[in-house]
PDB file of C-alpha atoms in Angstrom:
ATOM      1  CA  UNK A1489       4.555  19.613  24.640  1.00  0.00           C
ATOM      2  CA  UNK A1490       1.501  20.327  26.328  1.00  0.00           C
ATOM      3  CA  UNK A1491       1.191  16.810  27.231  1.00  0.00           C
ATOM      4  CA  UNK A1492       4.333  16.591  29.102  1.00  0.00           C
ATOM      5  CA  UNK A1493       6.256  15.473  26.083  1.00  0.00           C
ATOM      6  CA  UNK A1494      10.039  16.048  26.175  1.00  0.00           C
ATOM      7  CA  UNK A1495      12.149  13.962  23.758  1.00  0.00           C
ATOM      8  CA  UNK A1496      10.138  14.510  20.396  1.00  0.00           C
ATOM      9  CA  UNK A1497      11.323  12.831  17.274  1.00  0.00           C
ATOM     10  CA  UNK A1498      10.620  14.372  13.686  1.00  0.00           C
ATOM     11  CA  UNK A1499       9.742  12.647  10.939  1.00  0.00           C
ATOM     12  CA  UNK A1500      11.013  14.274   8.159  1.00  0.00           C
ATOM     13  CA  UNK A1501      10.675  14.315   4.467  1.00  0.00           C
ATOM     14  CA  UNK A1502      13.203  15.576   2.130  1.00  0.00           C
ATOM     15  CA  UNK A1503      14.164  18.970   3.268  1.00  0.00           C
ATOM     16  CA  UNK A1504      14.907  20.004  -0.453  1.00  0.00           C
ATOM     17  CA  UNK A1505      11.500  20.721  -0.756  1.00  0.00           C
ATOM     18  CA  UNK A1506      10.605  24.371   0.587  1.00  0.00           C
ATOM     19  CA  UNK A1507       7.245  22.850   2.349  1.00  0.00           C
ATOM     20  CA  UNK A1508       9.154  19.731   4.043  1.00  0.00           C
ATOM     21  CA  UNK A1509      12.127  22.434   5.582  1.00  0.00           C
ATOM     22  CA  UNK A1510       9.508  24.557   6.599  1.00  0.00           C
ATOM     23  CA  UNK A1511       7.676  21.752   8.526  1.00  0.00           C
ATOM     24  CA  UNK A1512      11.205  21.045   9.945  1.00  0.00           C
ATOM     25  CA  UNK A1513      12.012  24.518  10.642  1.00  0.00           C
ATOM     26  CA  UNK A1514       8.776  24.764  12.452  1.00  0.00           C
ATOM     27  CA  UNK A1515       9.712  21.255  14.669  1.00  0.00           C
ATOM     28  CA  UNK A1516      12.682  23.047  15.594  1.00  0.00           C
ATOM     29  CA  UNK A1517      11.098  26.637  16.548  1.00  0.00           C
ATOM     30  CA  UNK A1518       8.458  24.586  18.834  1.00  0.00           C
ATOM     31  CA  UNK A1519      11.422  22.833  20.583  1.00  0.00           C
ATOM     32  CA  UNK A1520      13.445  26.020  21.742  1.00  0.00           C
ATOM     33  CA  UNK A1521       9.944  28.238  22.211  1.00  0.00           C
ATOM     34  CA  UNK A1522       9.956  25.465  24.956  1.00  0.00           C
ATOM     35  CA  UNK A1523      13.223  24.827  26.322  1.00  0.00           C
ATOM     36  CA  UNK A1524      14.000  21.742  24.289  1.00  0.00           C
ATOM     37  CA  UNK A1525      17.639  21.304  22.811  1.00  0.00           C
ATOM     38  CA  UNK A1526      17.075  20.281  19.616  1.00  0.00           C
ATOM     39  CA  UNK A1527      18.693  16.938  18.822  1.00  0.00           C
ATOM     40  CA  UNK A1528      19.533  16.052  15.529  1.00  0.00           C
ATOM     41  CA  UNK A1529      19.438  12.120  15.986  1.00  0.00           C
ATOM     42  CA  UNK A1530      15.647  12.596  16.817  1.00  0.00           C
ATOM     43  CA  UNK A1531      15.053  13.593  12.509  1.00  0.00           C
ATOM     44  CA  UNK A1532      14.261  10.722  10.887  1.00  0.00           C
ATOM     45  CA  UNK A1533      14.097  11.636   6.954  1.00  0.00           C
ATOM     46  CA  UNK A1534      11.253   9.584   5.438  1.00  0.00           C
ATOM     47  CA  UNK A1535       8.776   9.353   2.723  1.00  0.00           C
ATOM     48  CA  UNK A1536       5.553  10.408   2.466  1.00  0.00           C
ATOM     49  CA  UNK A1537       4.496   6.023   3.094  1.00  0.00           C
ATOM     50  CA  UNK A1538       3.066   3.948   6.023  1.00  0.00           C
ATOM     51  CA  UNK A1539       6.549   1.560   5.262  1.00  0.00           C
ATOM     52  CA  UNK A1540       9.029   4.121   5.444  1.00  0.00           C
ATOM     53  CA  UNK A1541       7.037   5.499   8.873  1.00  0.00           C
ATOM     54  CA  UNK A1542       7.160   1.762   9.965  1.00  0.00           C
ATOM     55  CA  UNK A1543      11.287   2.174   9.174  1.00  0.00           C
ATOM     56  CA  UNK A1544      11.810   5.096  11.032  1.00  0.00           C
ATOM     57  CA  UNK A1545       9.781   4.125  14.269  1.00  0.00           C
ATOM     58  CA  UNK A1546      11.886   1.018  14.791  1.00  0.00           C
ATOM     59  CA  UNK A1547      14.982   2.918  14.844  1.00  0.00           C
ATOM     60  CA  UNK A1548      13.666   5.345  17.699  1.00  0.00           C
ATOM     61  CA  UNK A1549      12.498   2.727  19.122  1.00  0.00           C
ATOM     62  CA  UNK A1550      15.725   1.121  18.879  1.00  0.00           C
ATOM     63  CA  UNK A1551      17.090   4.025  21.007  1.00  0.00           C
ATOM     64  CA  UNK A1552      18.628   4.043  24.760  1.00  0.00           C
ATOM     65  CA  UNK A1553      16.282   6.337  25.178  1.00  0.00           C
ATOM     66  CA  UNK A1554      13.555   6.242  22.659  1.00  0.00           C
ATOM     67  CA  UNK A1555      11.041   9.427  22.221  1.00  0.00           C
ATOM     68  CA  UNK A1556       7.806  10.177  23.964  1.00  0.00           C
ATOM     69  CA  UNK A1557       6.305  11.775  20.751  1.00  0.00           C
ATOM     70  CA  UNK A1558       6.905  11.637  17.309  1.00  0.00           C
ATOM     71  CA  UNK A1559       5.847  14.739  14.829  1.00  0.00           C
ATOM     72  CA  UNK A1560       5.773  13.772  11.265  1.00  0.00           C
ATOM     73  CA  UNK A1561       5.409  15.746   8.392  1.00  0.00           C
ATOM     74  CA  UNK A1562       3.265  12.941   6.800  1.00  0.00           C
ATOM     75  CA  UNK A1563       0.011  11.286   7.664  1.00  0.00           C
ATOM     76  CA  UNK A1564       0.953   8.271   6.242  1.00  0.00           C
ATOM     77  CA  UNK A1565       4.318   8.076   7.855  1.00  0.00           C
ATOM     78  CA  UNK A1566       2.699   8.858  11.044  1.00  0.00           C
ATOM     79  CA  UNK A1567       0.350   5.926  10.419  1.00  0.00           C
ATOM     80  CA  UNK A1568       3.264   3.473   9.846  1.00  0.00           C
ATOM     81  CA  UNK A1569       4.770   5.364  13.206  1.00  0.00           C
ATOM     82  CA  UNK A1570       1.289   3.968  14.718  1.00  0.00           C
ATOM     83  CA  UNK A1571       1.271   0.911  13.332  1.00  0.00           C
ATOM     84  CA  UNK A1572       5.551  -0.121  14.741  1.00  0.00           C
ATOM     85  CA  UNK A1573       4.512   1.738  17.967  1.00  0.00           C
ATOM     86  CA  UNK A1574       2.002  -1.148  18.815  1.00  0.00           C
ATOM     87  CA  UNK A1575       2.884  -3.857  17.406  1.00  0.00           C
ATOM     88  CA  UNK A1576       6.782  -3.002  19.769  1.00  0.00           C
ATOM     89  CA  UNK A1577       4.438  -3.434  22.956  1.00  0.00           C
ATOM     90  CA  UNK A1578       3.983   0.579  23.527  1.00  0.00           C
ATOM     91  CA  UNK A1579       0.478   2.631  24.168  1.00  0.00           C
ATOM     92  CA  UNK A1580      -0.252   5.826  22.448  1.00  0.00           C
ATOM     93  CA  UNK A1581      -0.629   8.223  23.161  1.00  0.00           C
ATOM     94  CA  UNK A1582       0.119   7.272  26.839  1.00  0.00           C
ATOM     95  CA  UNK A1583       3.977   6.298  26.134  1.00  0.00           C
ATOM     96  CA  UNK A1584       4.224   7.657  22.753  1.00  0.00           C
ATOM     97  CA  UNK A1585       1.923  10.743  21.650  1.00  0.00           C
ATOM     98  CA  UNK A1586       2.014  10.955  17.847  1.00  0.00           C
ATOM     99  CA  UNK A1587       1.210  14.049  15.168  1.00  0.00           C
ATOM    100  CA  UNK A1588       0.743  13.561  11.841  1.00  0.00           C
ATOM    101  CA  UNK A1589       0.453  16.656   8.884  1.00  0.00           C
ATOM    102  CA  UNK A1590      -2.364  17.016   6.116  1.00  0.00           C
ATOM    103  CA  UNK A1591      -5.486  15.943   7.628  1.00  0.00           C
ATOM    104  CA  UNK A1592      -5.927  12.968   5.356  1.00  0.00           C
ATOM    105  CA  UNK A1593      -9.507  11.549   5.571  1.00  0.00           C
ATOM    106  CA  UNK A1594      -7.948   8.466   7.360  1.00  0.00           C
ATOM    107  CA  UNK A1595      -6.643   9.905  10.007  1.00  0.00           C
ATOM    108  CA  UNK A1596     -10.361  10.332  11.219  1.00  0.00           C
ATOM    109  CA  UNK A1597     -11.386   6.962  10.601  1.00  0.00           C
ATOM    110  CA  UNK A1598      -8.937   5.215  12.621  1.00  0.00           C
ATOM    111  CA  UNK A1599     -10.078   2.160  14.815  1.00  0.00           C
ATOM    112  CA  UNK A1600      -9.139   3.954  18.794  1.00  0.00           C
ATOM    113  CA  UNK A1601      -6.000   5.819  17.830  1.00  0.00           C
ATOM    114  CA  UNK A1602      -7.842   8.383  15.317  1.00  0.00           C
ATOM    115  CA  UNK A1603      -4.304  10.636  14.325  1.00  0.00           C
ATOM    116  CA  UNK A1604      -3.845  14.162  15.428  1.00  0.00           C
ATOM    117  CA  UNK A1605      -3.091  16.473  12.334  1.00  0.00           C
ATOM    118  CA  UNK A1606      -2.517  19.612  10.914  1.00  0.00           C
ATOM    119  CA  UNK A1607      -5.260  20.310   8.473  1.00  0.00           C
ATOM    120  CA  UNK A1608      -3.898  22.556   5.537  1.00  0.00           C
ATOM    121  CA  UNK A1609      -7.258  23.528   4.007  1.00  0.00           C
ATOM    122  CA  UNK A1610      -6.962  21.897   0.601  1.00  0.00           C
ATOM    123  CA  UNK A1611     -10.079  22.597  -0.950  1.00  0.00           C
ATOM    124  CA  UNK A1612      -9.745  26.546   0.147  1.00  0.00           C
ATOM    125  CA  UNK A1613      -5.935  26.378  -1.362  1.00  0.00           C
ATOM    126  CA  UNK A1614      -7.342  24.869  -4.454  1.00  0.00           C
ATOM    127  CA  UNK A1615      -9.577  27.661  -4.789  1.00  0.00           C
ATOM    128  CA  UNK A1616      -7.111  30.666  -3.707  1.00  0.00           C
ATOM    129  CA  UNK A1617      -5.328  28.926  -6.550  1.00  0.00           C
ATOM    130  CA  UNK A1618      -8.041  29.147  -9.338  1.00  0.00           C
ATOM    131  CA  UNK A1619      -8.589  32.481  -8.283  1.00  0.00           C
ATOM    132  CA  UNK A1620      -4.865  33.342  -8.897  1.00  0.00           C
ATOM    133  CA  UNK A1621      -5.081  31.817 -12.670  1.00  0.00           C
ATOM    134  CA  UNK A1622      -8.092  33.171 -13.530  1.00  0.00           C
ATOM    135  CA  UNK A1623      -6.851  36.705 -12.614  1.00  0.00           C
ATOM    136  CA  UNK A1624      -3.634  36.255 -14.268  1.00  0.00           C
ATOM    137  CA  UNK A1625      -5.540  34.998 -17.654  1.00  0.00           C
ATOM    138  CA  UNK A1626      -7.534  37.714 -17.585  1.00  0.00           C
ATOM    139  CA  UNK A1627      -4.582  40.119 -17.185  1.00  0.00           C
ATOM    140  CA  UNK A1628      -4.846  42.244 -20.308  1.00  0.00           C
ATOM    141  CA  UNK A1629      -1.613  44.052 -19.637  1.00  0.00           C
ATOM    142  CA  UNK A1630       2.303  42.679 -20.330  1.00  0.00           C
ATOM    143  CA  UNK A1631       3.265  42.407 -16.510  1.00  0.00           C
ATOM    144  CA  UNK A1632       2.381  39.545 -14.525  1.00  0.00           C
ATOM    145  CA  UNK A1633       1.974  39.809 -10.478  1.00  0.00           C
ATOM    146  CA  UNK A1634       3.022  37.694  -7.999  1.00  0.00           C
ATOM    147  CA  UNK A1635       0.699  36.767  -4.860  1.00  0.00           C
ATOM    148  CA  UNK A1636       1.734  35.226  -1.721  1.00  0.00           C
ATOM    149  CA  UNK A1637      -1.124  33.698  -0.164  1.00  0.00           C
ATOM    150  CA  UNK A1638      -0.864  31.995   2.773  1.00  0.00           C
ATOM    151  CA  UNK A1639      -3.305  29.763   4.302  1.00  0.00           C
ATOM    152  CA  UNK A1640      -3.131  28.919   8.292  1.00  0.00           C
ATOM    153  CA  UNK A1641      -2.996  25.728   9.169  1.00  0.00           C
ATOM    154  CA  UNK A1642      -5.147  24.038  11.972  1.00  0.00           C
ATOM    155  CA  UNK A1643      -4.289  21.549  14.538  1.00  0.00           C
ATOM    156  CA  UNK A1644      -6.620  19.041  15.002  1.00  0.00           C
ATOM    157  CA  UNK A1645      -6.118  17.068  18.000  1.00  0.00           C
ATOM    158  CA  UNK A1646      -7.276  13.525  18.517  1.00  0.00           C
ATOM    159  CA  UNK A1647      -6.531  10.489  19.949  1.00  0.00           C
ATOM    160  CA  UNK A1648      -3.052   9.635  18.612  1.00  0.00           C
ATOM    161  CA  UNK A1649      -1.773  12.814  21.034  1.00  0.00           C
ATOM    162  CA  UNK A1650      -4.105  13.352  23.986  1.00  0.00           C
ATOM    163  CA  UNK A1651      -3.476  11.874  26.890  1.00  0.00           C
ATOM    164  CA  UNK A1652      -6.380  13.354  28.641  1.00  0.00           C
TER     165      UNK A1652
END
């Protein structure tokens, strides 16, 4: 949004899954924390895969009036996003800004259009988590705890969504 960005497509994966409605939820917060009416032909549901990102960025693109950024919830989808974006004849990020989730090493690596991402910290979950099983095993006593830990994210913006 801080790029201009008005009509901004989700990608979505299934919304069963706590994590993939909270990315979802989230899409929807950042639209009306910025005016946006949220439109529900701009959610795409994919999977996490560069051929079901492919899938879903043909049929925006296949819209009167196709989006100006796409936020997926996937790396991977948001690669396949890339991938239909140029090959339809379209520039990112300067028609099309796109936002991946998950920080994959890939999205790094990427020949010009490195992918803006949301790094989730895996290694520091991974240890949070240890941590929480090695407590628990060592728990002498009959009652278990629960721990909500949670981790903030990071955006890390590249390429893929700066049209600076």
């Amino acid at each position: 949004m801080e790029q201009g960005c008005r009509r901004i497509a989700h990608l979505s994966n299934d919304r069963k899954f706590e994590i993939f409605n909270n990315r979802f939820l989230g899409y929807k917060k950042a639209l009306s924390d910025n005016g946006i009416e949220f439109d529900e032909s701009m959610v795409i549901e994919t999977q996490s895969n560069v051929l079901d990102g492919r899938r879903a960025a043909k049929l925006l693109l296949e819209m009167e009036t196709p989006p100006d950024a796409i936020f997926s919830s996937s790396d991977f989808a948001a690669l396949g996003a890339i991938q239909e974006i140029k090959e339809s004849g379209f520039n990112i990020p300067e028609d099309i800004c796109v936002v991946g989730f998950s920080n994959e090493p890939f999205t790094r690596f990427m020949e010009l259009t490195t992918i803006t991402t949301v790094d989730q910290f895996p290694l520091e979950m991974g240890r949070k988590a240890a941590q929480v099983f090695l407590e628990e095993v060592g728990n002498t006593e009959d009652t278990k705890t629960t721990q909500n830990i949670v981790l903030t994210p990071e955006l890390i913006v590249r390429r893929s969504s700066s049209k600076n």
